Each structure stands twice: as structure tokens, then as C-alpha cells.
mmCIF file of C-alpha atoms in Angstrom:
data_model
loop_
_atom_site.group_PDB
_atom_site.id
_atom_site.type_symbol
_atom_site.label_atom_id
_atom_site.label_comp_id
_atom_site.label_asym_id
_atom_site.label_seq_id
_atom_site.Cartn_x
_atom_site.Cartn_y
_atom_site.Cartn_z
ATOM 1 C CA MET A 1 0.297 0.310 -0.076
ATOM 2 C CA ALA A 2 1.922 2.788 -0.947
ATOM 3 C CA ILE A 3 2.548 5.896 2.090
ATOM 4 C CA THR A 4 3.585 9.134 1.502
ATOM 5 C CA GLY A 5 5.405 11.426 4.420
ATOM 6 C CA ASP A 6 9.316 11.806 4.943
ATOM 7 C CA GLY A 7 10.296 7.300 4.588
ATOM 8 C CA ALA A 8 12.080 7.417 7.844
ATOM 9 C CA ALA A 9 14.234 4.362 8.564
ATOM 10 C CA PRO A 10 12.160 1.507 10.004
ATOM 11 C CA VAL A 11 12.540 -0.146 12.889
ATOM 12 C CA SER A 12 12.975 -4.167 14.020
ATOM 13 C CA THR A 13 10.756 -6.963 14.634
ATOM 14 C CA PRO A 14 7.205 -5.232 16.293
ATOM 15 C CA SER A 15 5.382 -8.206 15.364
ATOM 16 C CA ARG A 16 7.648 -9.839 18.150
ATOM 17 C CA LEU A 17 6.614 -7.663 21.265
ATOM 18 C CA PRO A 18 5.549 -9.770 23.769
ATOM 19 C CA GLU A 19 1.751 -8.228 23.595
ATOM 20 C CA HIS A 20 1.840 -7.013 27.461
ATOM 21 C CA ASP A 21 4.662 -4.998 26.409
ATOM 22 C CA ALA A 22 3.051 -4.282 22.853
ATOM 23 C CA LEU A 23 -0.371 -3.092 24.387
ATOM 24 C CA THR A 24 1.339 -1.127 26.978
ATOM 25 C CA LEU A 25 3.781 0.364 23.943
ATOM 26 C CA LEU A 26 0.848 1.843 22.598
ATOM 27 C CA ARG A 27 -1.464 2.004 25.144
ATOM 28 C CA SER A 28 1.225 4.638 26.939
ATOM 29 C CA GLY A 29 4.150 5.639 23.840
ATOM 30 C CA GLU A 30 4.097 9.027 22.193
ATOM 31 C CA ILE A 31 3.194 8.557 18.543
ATOM 32 C CA GLU A 32 5.416 10.455 15.424
ATOM 33 C CA LEU A 33 3.185 10.433 12.649
ATOM 34 C CA GLU A 34 5.087 8.858 9.889
ATOM 35 C CA GLY A 35 2.855 8.734 6.679
ATOM 36 C CA ARG A 36 -0.362 8.128 5.043
ATOM 37 C CA LEU A 37 -1.780 4.961 3.572
ATOM 38 C CA VAL A 38 -4.000 6.225 1.106
ATOM 39 C CA ASP A 39 -5.201 3.937 -0.558
ATOM 40 C CA ALA A 40 -7.257 3.436 2.564
ATOM 41 C CA SER A 41 -10.845 4.447 2.476
ATOM 42 C CA ASN A 42 -10.570 6.426 5.827
ATOM 43 C CA THR A 43 -7.848 8.916 7.234
ATOM 44 C CA THR A 44 -4.688 5.694 7.877
ATOM 45 C CA LEU A 45 -1.691 6.828 9.408
ATOM 46 C CA ARG A 46 1.807 4.383 10.132
ATOM 47 C CA ALA A 47 3.846 6.130 13.107
ATOM 48 C CA PHE A 48 6.221 5.433 15.545
ATOM 49 C CA VAL A 49 5.197 4.708 19.389
ATOM 50 C CA SER A 50 8.133 4.952 21.626
ATOM 51 C CA LEU A 51 8.074 4.205 25.715
ATOM 52 C CA ASP A 52 11.270 4.216 27.650
ATOM 53 C CA GLY A 53 13.786 3.337 25.252
ATOM 54 C CA VAL A 54 11.159 1.334 22.852
ATOM 55 C CA THR A 55 10.245 1.967 19.463
ATOM 56 C CA ALA A 56 7.899 0.442 17.165
ATOM 57 C CA ARG A 57 5.330 0.808 14.109
ATOM 58 C CA CYS A 58 2.237 1.132 14.463
ATOM 59 C CA VAL A 59 -0.884 2.173 12.842
ATOM 60 C CA TYR A 60 -3.222 4.862 13.812
ATOM 61 C CA LYS A 61 -6.762 5.489 12.759
ATOM 62 C CA PRO A 62 -8.619 8.487 14.255
ATOM 63 C CA ILE A 63 -12.389 8.061 14.668
ATOM 64 C CA SER A 64 -12.403 11.761 13.454
ATOM 65 C CA GLY A 65 -11.189 10.845 9.678
ATOM 66 C CA GLU A 66 -13.458 7.670 9.396
ATOM 67 C CA ARG A 67 -15.878 7.713 6.499
ATOM 68 C CA PRO A 68 -19.907 7.983 7.080
ATOM 69 C CA LEU A 69 -21.135 4.593 5.884
ATOM 70 C CA TRP A 70 -24.761 3.970 5.411
ATOM 71 C CA ASP A 71 -25.108 0.332 6.742
ATOM 72 C CA PHE A 72 -22.679 1.158 9.990
ATOM 73 C CA PRO A 73 -22.867 3.812 13.190
ATOM 74 C CA ASP A 74 -20.785 6.891 12.376
ATOM 75 C CA GLY A 75 -17.617 6.900 14.925
ATOM 76 C CA THR A 76 -18.042 3.088 15.265
ATOM 77 C CA LEU A 77 -15.461 1.524 13.082
ATOM 78 C CA ALA A 78 -12.128 1.562 15.829
ATOM 79 C CA GLY A 79 -14.116 -0.209 18.323
ATOM 80 C CA ARG A 80 -15.272 -2.617 15.623
ATOM 81 C CA GLU A 81 -11.615 -2.990 15.088
ATOM 82 C CA VAL A 82 -10.358 -3.835 18.383
ATOM 83 C CA SER A 83 -13.208 -5.996 18.756
ATOM 84 C CA ALA A 84 -11.781 -8.125 15.615
ATOM 85 C CA TYR A 85 -8.552 -8.091 18.570
ATOM 86 C CA LEU A 86 -10.408 -9.331 21.800
ATOM 87 C CA VAL A 87 -11.815 -12.163 19.480
ATOM 88 C CA SER A 88 -9.187 -12.868 18.193
ATOM 89 C CA ALA A 89 -7.023 -12.768 20.832
ATOM 90 C CA ALA A 90 -9.759 -14.530 23.377
ATOM 91 C CA THR A 91 -9.197 -18.240 20.321
ATOM 92 C CA GLY A 92 -5.887 -18.411 20.888
ATOM 93 C CA TRP A 93 -4.954 -18.300 17.571
ATOM 94 C CA ASP A 94 -3.620 -14.468 17.641
ATOM 95 C CA LEU A 95 -5.111 -13.883 13.945
ATOM 96 C CA VAL A 96 -5.189 -9.923 14.571
ATOM 97 C CA PRO A 97 -2.160 -7.681 15.480
ATOM 98 C CA PRO A 98 -2.868 -5.957 19.299
ATOM 99 C CA THR A 99 -4.970 -3.241 18.848
ATOM 100 C CA LEU A 100 -6.743 -1.149 21.455
ATOM 101 C CA LEU A 101 -8.773 2.340 21.454
ATOM 102 C CA ARG A 102 -6.047 4.651 22.296
ATOM 103 C CA GLU A 103 -8.510 8.456 24.146
ATOM 104 C CA GLU A 104 -4.931 10.603 22.861
ATOM 105 C CA GLY A 105 -3.152 10.871 19.887
ATOM 106 C CA PRO A 106 -2.047 13.349 17.341
ATOM 107 C CA LEU A 107 -5.651 13.200 15.514
ATOM 108 C CA GLY A 108 -7.809 12.538 18.724
ATOM 109 C CA PRO A 109 -8.918 9.167 19.963
ATOM 110 C CA GLY A 110 -8.714 6.202 18.060
ATOM 111 C CA MET A 111 -7.324 2.789 17.346
ATOM 112 C CA CYS A 112 -3.678 1.747 17.138
ATOM 113 C CA GLN A 113 -2.768 -1.542 15.781
ATOM 114 C CA LEU A 114 1.211 -2.428 15.742
ATOM 115 C CA TRP A 115 2.377 -2.597 11.912
ATOM 116 C CA ILE A 116 3.224 -6.048 11.033
ATOM 117 C CA ASP A 117 6.688 -5.966 8.618
ATOM 118 C CA GLU A 118 5.888 -9.016 5.895
ATOM 119 C CA PRO A 119 9.523 -9.974 4.460
ATOM 120 C CA GLU A 120 10.507 -8.905 0.893
ATOM 121 C CA ALA A 121 10.944 -13.869 0.654
ATOM 122 C CA ALA A 122 7.798 -13.914 2.247
ATOM 123 C CA GLN A 123 5.263 -15.935 -0.751
ATOM 124 C CA PRO A 124 1.311 -14.068 -0.403
ATOM 125 C CA LEU A 125 -1.529 -17.142 -0.197
ATOM 126 C CA VAL A 126 -3.765 -15.543 -1.655
ATOM 127 C CA GLY A 127 -3.459 -13.650 -5.392
ATOM 128 C CA PHE A 128 -4.643 -14.105 -8.935
ATOM 129 C CA VAL A 129 -2.519 -16.948 -10.761
ATOM 130 C CA PRO A 130 -3.071 -18.213 -14.412
ATOM 131 C CA ALA A 131 -5.929 -20.429 -14.639
ATOM 132 C CA THR A 132 -3.972 -23.005 -15.974
ATOM 133 C CA GLN A 133 -1.106 -22.802 -13.868
ATOM 134 C CA LEU A 134 -3.100 -23.088 -10.077
ATOM 135 C CA PRO A 135 0.086 -23.691 -7.783
ATOM 136 C CA THR A 136 -0.412 -27.357 -5.856
ATOM 137 C CA GLY A 137 -2.998 -27.216 -2.931
ATOM 138 C CA TRP A 138 -4.839 -24.100 -3.982
ATOM 139 C CA ARG A 139 -8.108 -23.834 -3.574
ATOM 140 C CA ARG A 140 -10.005 -21.800 -6.684
ATOM 141 C CA ILE A 141 -12.249 -19.228 -5.421
ATOM 142 C CA ALA A 142 -13.127 -16.851 -8.818
ATOM 143 C CA SER A 143 -12.411 -16.851 -12.149
ATOM 144 C CA ALA A 144 -10.946 -13.987 -13.838
ATOM 145 C CA GLN A 145 -9.626 -12.119 -16.970
ATOM 146 C CA ASP A 146 -6.615 -10.084 -17.976
ATOM 147 C CA GLU A 147 -6.712 -6.698 -20.196
ATOM 148 C CA ASP A 148 -5.979 -8.821 -23.096
ATOM 149 C CA GLY A 149 -8.310 -11.703 -22.123
ATOM 150 C CA ASN A 150 -6.175 -14.064 -20.256
ATOM 151 C CA PRO A 151 -7.957 -16.371 -18.226
ATOM 152 C CA TYR A 152 -7.061 -15.912 -14.345
ATOM 153 C CA SER A 153 -8.018 -17.265 -10.858
ATOM 154 C CA LEU A 154 -8.843 -16.161 -7.528
ATOM 155 C CA ALA A 155 -7.935 -18.216 -5.650
ATOM 156 C CA HIS A 156 -5.735 -19.279 -1.877
ATOM 157 C CA ALA A 157 -3.690 -21.414 -0.483
ATOM 158 C CA ASP A 158 -4.729 -24.604 1.819
ATOM 159 C CA ASP A 159 -3.044 -23.162 5.053
ATOM 160 C CA PRO A 160 -4.609 -24.531 8.077
ATOM 161 C CA ARG A 161 -3.576 -20.884 8.733
ATOM 162 C CA LEU A 162 -5.789 -19.012 6.220
ATOM 163 C CA ALA A 163 -8.455 -21.744 7.353
ATOM 164 C CA ARG A 164 -8.272 -20.447 11.454
ATOM 165 C CA LEU A 165 -8.835 -16.017 9.592
ATOM 166 C CA ALA A 166 -11.826 -17.780 7.632
ATOM 167 C CA VAL A 167 -13.547 -19.081 10.818
ATOM 168 C CA LEU A 168 -12.297 -15.549 12.630
ATOM 169 C CA ASP A 169 -14.095 -13.821 10.384
ATOM 170 C CA ILE A 170 -17.706 -15.435 9.791
ATOM 171 C CA VAL A 171 -17.796 -14.828 13.879
ATOM 172 C CA ILE A 172 -17.215 -11.173 13.440
ATOM 173 C CA ASN A 173 -18.996 -11.066 10.239
ATOM 174 C CA ASN A 174 -15.887 -9.283 8.125
ATOM 175 C CA ALA A 175 -17.747 -6.984 5.987
ATOM 176 C CA ASP A 176 -14.099 -6.983 3.545
ATOM 177 C CA ARG A 177 -11.467 -9.665 3.789
ATOM 178 C CA LYS A 178 -8.875 -8.359 0.762
ATOM 179 C CA GLY A 179 -6.289 -10.468 -0.418
ATOM 180 C CA GLY A 180 -4.648 -7.230 0.734
ATOM 181 C CA HIS A 181 -5.295 -7.463 4.075
ATOM 182 C CA VAL A 182 -3.943 -11.357 4.827
ATOM 183 C CA LEU A 183 -0.309 -10.602 6.152
ATOM 184 C CA VAL A 184 2.802 -12.657 6.430
ATOM 185 C CA GLY A 185 4.981 -11.795 9.744
ATOM 186 C CA PRO A 186 8.640 -11.916 9.777
ATOM 187 C CA ASP A 187 7.883 -14.828 12.614
ATOM 188 C CA ASP A 188 5.849 -16.981 9.664
ATOM 189 C CA ARG A 189 2.478 -16.204 11.708
ATOM 190 C CA VAL A 190 -0.733 -15.570 9.252
ATOM 191 C CA TYR A 191 -2.116 -12.503 10.638
ATOM 192 C CA GLY A 192 -5.355 -10.395 9.323
ATOM 193 C CA VAL A 193 -6.156 -6.822 9.791
ATOM 194 C CA ASP A 194 -7.923 -3.616 8.260
ATOM 195 C CA HIS A 195 -11.547 -4.701 10.379
ATOM 196 C CA GLY A 196 -13.190 -1.498 10.444
ATOM 197 C CA VAL A 197 -16.732 -2.806 9.009
ATOM 198 C CA THR A 198 -17.445 -6.261 11.206
ATOM 199 C CA PHE A 199 -19.776 -7.062 13.875
ATOM 200 C CA ASN A 200 -22.951 -5.731 11.826
ATOM 201 C CA VAL A 201 -26.206 -7.497 13.345
ATOM 202 C CA GLU A 202 -26.646 -8.467 9.347
ATOM 203 C CA PRO A 203 -25.212 -11.046 7.388
ATOM 204 C CA LYS A 204 -22.785 -9.267 6.035
ATOM 205 C CA LEU A 205 -19.688 -11.697 5.175
ATOM 206 C CA ARG A 206 -17.307 -11.261 2.583
ATOM 207 C CA THR A 207 -14.148 -12.645 1.729
ATOM 208 C CA VAL A 208 -11.674 -14.383 -0.434
ATOM 209 C CA LEU A 209 -11.502 -16.997 1.582
ATOM 210 C CA TRP A 210 -14.117 -19.078 0.766
ATOM 211 C CA GLY A 211 -11.956 -22.372 -0.772
ATOM 212 C CA TRP A 212 -13.622 -24.634 2.029
ATOM 213 C CA THR A 213 -16.935 -23.578 1.765
ATOM 214 C CA GLY A 214 -18.906 -26.615 3.030
ATOM 215 C CA ALA A 215 -16.337 -28.198 4.335
ATOM 216 C CA VAL A 216 -16.153 -30.095 8.088
ATOM 217 C CA LEU A 217 -14.532 -26.957 10.807
ATOM 218 C CA PRO A 218 -10.621 -28.116 11.862
ATOM 219 C CA ASP A 219 -10.974 -30.733 15.347
ATOM 220 C CA ASP A 220 -8.879 -27.333 16.498
ATOM 221 C CA ALA A 221 -12.018 -25.173 15.270
ATOM 222 C CA VAL A 222 -14.448 -26.418 17.034
ATOM 223 C CA ASP A 223 -12.317 -27.090 19.947
ATOM 224 C CA VAL A 224 -12.214 -23.266 20.016
ATOM 225 C CA LEU A 225 -15.714 -21.986 18.608
ATOM 226 C CA GLY A 226 -16.661 -24.486 22.250
ATOM 227 C CA ARG A 227 -14.598 -22.507 24.277
ATOM 228 C CA LEU A 228 -16.108 -18.450 22.909
ATOM 229 C CA THR A 229 -19.290 -19.758 23.352
ATOM 230 C CA GLY A 230 -18.486 -19.923 26.982
ATOM 231 C CA ASP A 231 -16.312 -16.303 27.043
ATOM 232 C CA LEU A 232 -19.227 -14.967 25.278
ATOM 233 C CA ARG A 233 -20.907 -15.134 28.145
ATOM 234 C CA ASN A 234 -18.496 -13.672 30.586
ATOM 235 C CA SER A 235 -15.696 -11.368 30.113
ATOM 236 C CA LEU A 236 -14.945 -11.503 26.297
ATOM 237 C CA GLY A 237 -19.251 -10.481 26.621
ATOM 238 C CA GLY A 238 -18.489 -7.710 28.466
ATOM 239 C CA ALA A 239 -15.549 -6.776 26.192
ATOM 240 C CA LEU A 240 -17.309 -6.479 23.281
ATOM 241 C CA ARG A 241 -19.874 -4.584 24.293
ATOM 242 C CA GLU A 242 -17.083 -1.598 25.544
ATOM 243 C CA HIS A 243 -17.390 -1.583 22.031
ATOM 244 C CA LEU A 244 -20.341 -2.871 20.435
ATOM 245 C CA THR A 245 -24.096 -2.694 21.331
ATOM 246 C CA GLY A 246 -26.732 -5.700 23.409
ATOM 247 C CA ALA A 247 -27.187 -6.861 19.456
ATOM 248 C CA GLU A 248 -24.375 -7.095 17.545
ATOM 249 C CA VAL A 249 -22.448 -9.323 20.581
ATOM 250 C CA ALA A 250 -26.130 -10.956 20.657
ATOM 251 C CA ARG A 251 -24.910 -12.010 17.306
ATOM 252 C CA VAL A 252 -21.978 -12.885 17.762
ATOM 253 C CA ARG A 253 -22.645 -16.165 20.064
ATOM 254 C CA GLY A 254 -25.957 -16.850 17.204
ATOM 255 C CA ARG A 255 -22.726 -16.747 14.682
ATOM 256 C CA VAL A 256 -20.499 -18.998 17.212
ATOM 257 C CA ARG A 257 -23.653 -21.190 17.699
ATOM 258 C CA ARG A 258 -24.465 -22.036 14.227
ATOM 259 C CA LEU A 259 -21.050 -23.157 13.015
ATOM 260 C CA LEU A 260 -21.051 -25.290 15.755
ATOM 261 C CA GLU A 261 -24.574 -27.159 14.539
ATOM 262 C CA ASN A 262 -23.539 -27.083 11.392
ATOM 263 C CA ALA A 263 -19.663 -28.262 12.003
ATOM 264 C CA SER A 264 -18.825 -26.624 8.806
ATOM 265 C CA PHE A 265 -17.608 -24.059 6.783
ATOM 266 C CA PRO A 266 -21.135 -21.623 5.345
ATOM 267 C CA GLU A 267 -21.819 -21.145 2.068
ATOM 268 C CA PRO A 268 -21.607 -17.760 0.358
ATOM 269 C CA GLY A 269 -24.586 -15.780 0.578
ATOM 270 C CA THR A 270 -27.531 -14.758 -2.309
ATOM 271 C CA ASP A 271 -27.919 -11.306 -0.711
ATOM 272 C CA TRP A 272 -24.694 -9.161 -0.260
ATOM 273 C CA PRO A 273 -21.807 -9.568 -2.266
ATOM 274 C CA SER A 274 -19.379 -12.672 -1.605
ATOM 275 C CA VAL A 275 -16.165 -11.587 -2.523
ATOM 276 C CA PRO A 276 -14.913 -7.685 -1.482
ATOM 277 C CA TRP A 277 -13.936 -5.158 -4.703
ATOM 278 C CA PRO A 278 -11.198 -4.889 -5.597
ATOM 279 C CA PRO A 279 -10.220 -8.668 -4.036
ATOM 280 C CA MET A 280 -6.073 -8.184 -2.883
#
């Protein structure tokens, strides 16, 4: 994603900070803006955050820079990003980088999330590939053509890390899982980012991770969903209600319950586009 700004020297391995230390840094560190991610639809800023001699990069999305949406209440996107992190942390999969709602920032309150640097050698897990050259083990999602009419496929790897992310997206009702929102960090972990349009009370799942449609849920996913059922009645449910409405939290419980009852990945809906545009 293109960034405007002064392009200061990078800092090292922010994704390797222990979670508690990362959250403390994001909450209390001094923020120095570096530049704006110009391809983002809402104001999205990359910054340095420093505390007690530790510096890392972060993403800062001020609430004041959120673009109004017809189907999400104004000023709620930052809280939805935090909620996605809370659910991810509760699963134990840690698919969302440490994220919190910072009360003070250069442009006011907003979401602050640890920046994940993808190594140059990291192999993409989602993308367009020539239709006749689907990588071994990849799952085809949709057909496409380039400007010359050559056939391509939108596809993703058959990777258990991606399958976990697909389950998380179902639980949080992610309306915008683009391929560019799937990152592979320096620790070879898969991360999902950009979760502002999640947790709607209406079904809005829109994702590029449809490759497991109809497949049986992995055993570890069933175990995790079972734990979430209890957590949503207790501490996790309380934490989510700080950012979401009671109805939205109830819908989370309902989606977890249906996943457990069906024990399989859902089919795409017919009342809402099932793949975001652009997909990548």
C-alpha cells in the first residue's frame, strides 16, 4: 500500500513484542506520525510509537477520519477493529495484531495497532494466478481475465492458518476480507488486518477465503468455538459490549452457535456480494 510521508528508517520486529508489552507501548507510548496510507478509504496513518527506549511502528486510525457508511453507525469503526482483536485473542490463534482504542492521539481518539512488516521473501497466500497454473494445494475461488483476455483464477493456499482466519471472519461477520488484508509476518505467522466493517447485525460476510465452502470444520476450530461460547457469556462478552451494541454481541453468539451446530464452513449468501471489490 502506498504511503505518503518522510519515509523514516524502519524499526525492527514489532510483531515479536510480547502481547502485554505491545499493548502497553500502544496505550502509553509517544506517537510520531510517519505518513498516510493513501489507498485506504478512511484516514489511516503509519507512525512510530515509543516508550521507555522501545520503538515500534503502528497503524493509527483516528475516529475523526472515519468515512460515514450507510450500514455502520458513525464513529464505530475503531471499536470494531478493537473487537476483532479481542475475539482473535480469545481464540488463542492471535490472528489480529495487538490493537486498542487509544484515548489520546495526534488527531484525537482512535484505533492503534501494531504494524506488521512482511519479509520480502514471504510467499503470498492469496492472489490471482494463471488459470492453468494453479499452485499445488491451492483452492480456486473465482475466475477472471486480464486486459488481454487471458484467463486467471482468484485463489488461496489450502493452509490451516488461513482456515483459522476464515473461521474468525465468519464469527466477526467480516464484510471486507481482501487478499491485501492477509499478511505473513517475520515470525511466519498469518495476520489479518483492517477490521473496521465487522460485527454488523445483518449477514455481510464478504471474503476471498471461500475455498473451504461446505467443508467440515477442523477439530481445533470446533474446540475454540466451544470455548468462545463460554467466554462470550462472561469476560469476552463484557469487553465487546464496551465497543459494540448488545444486539451485535448477541449476533456473535448466534454465529458461533450456528457454526458449531453445522460443523462446517458456510455457503456464500445470495443477498450480499460474497467477494469484496477489489479482491486484493
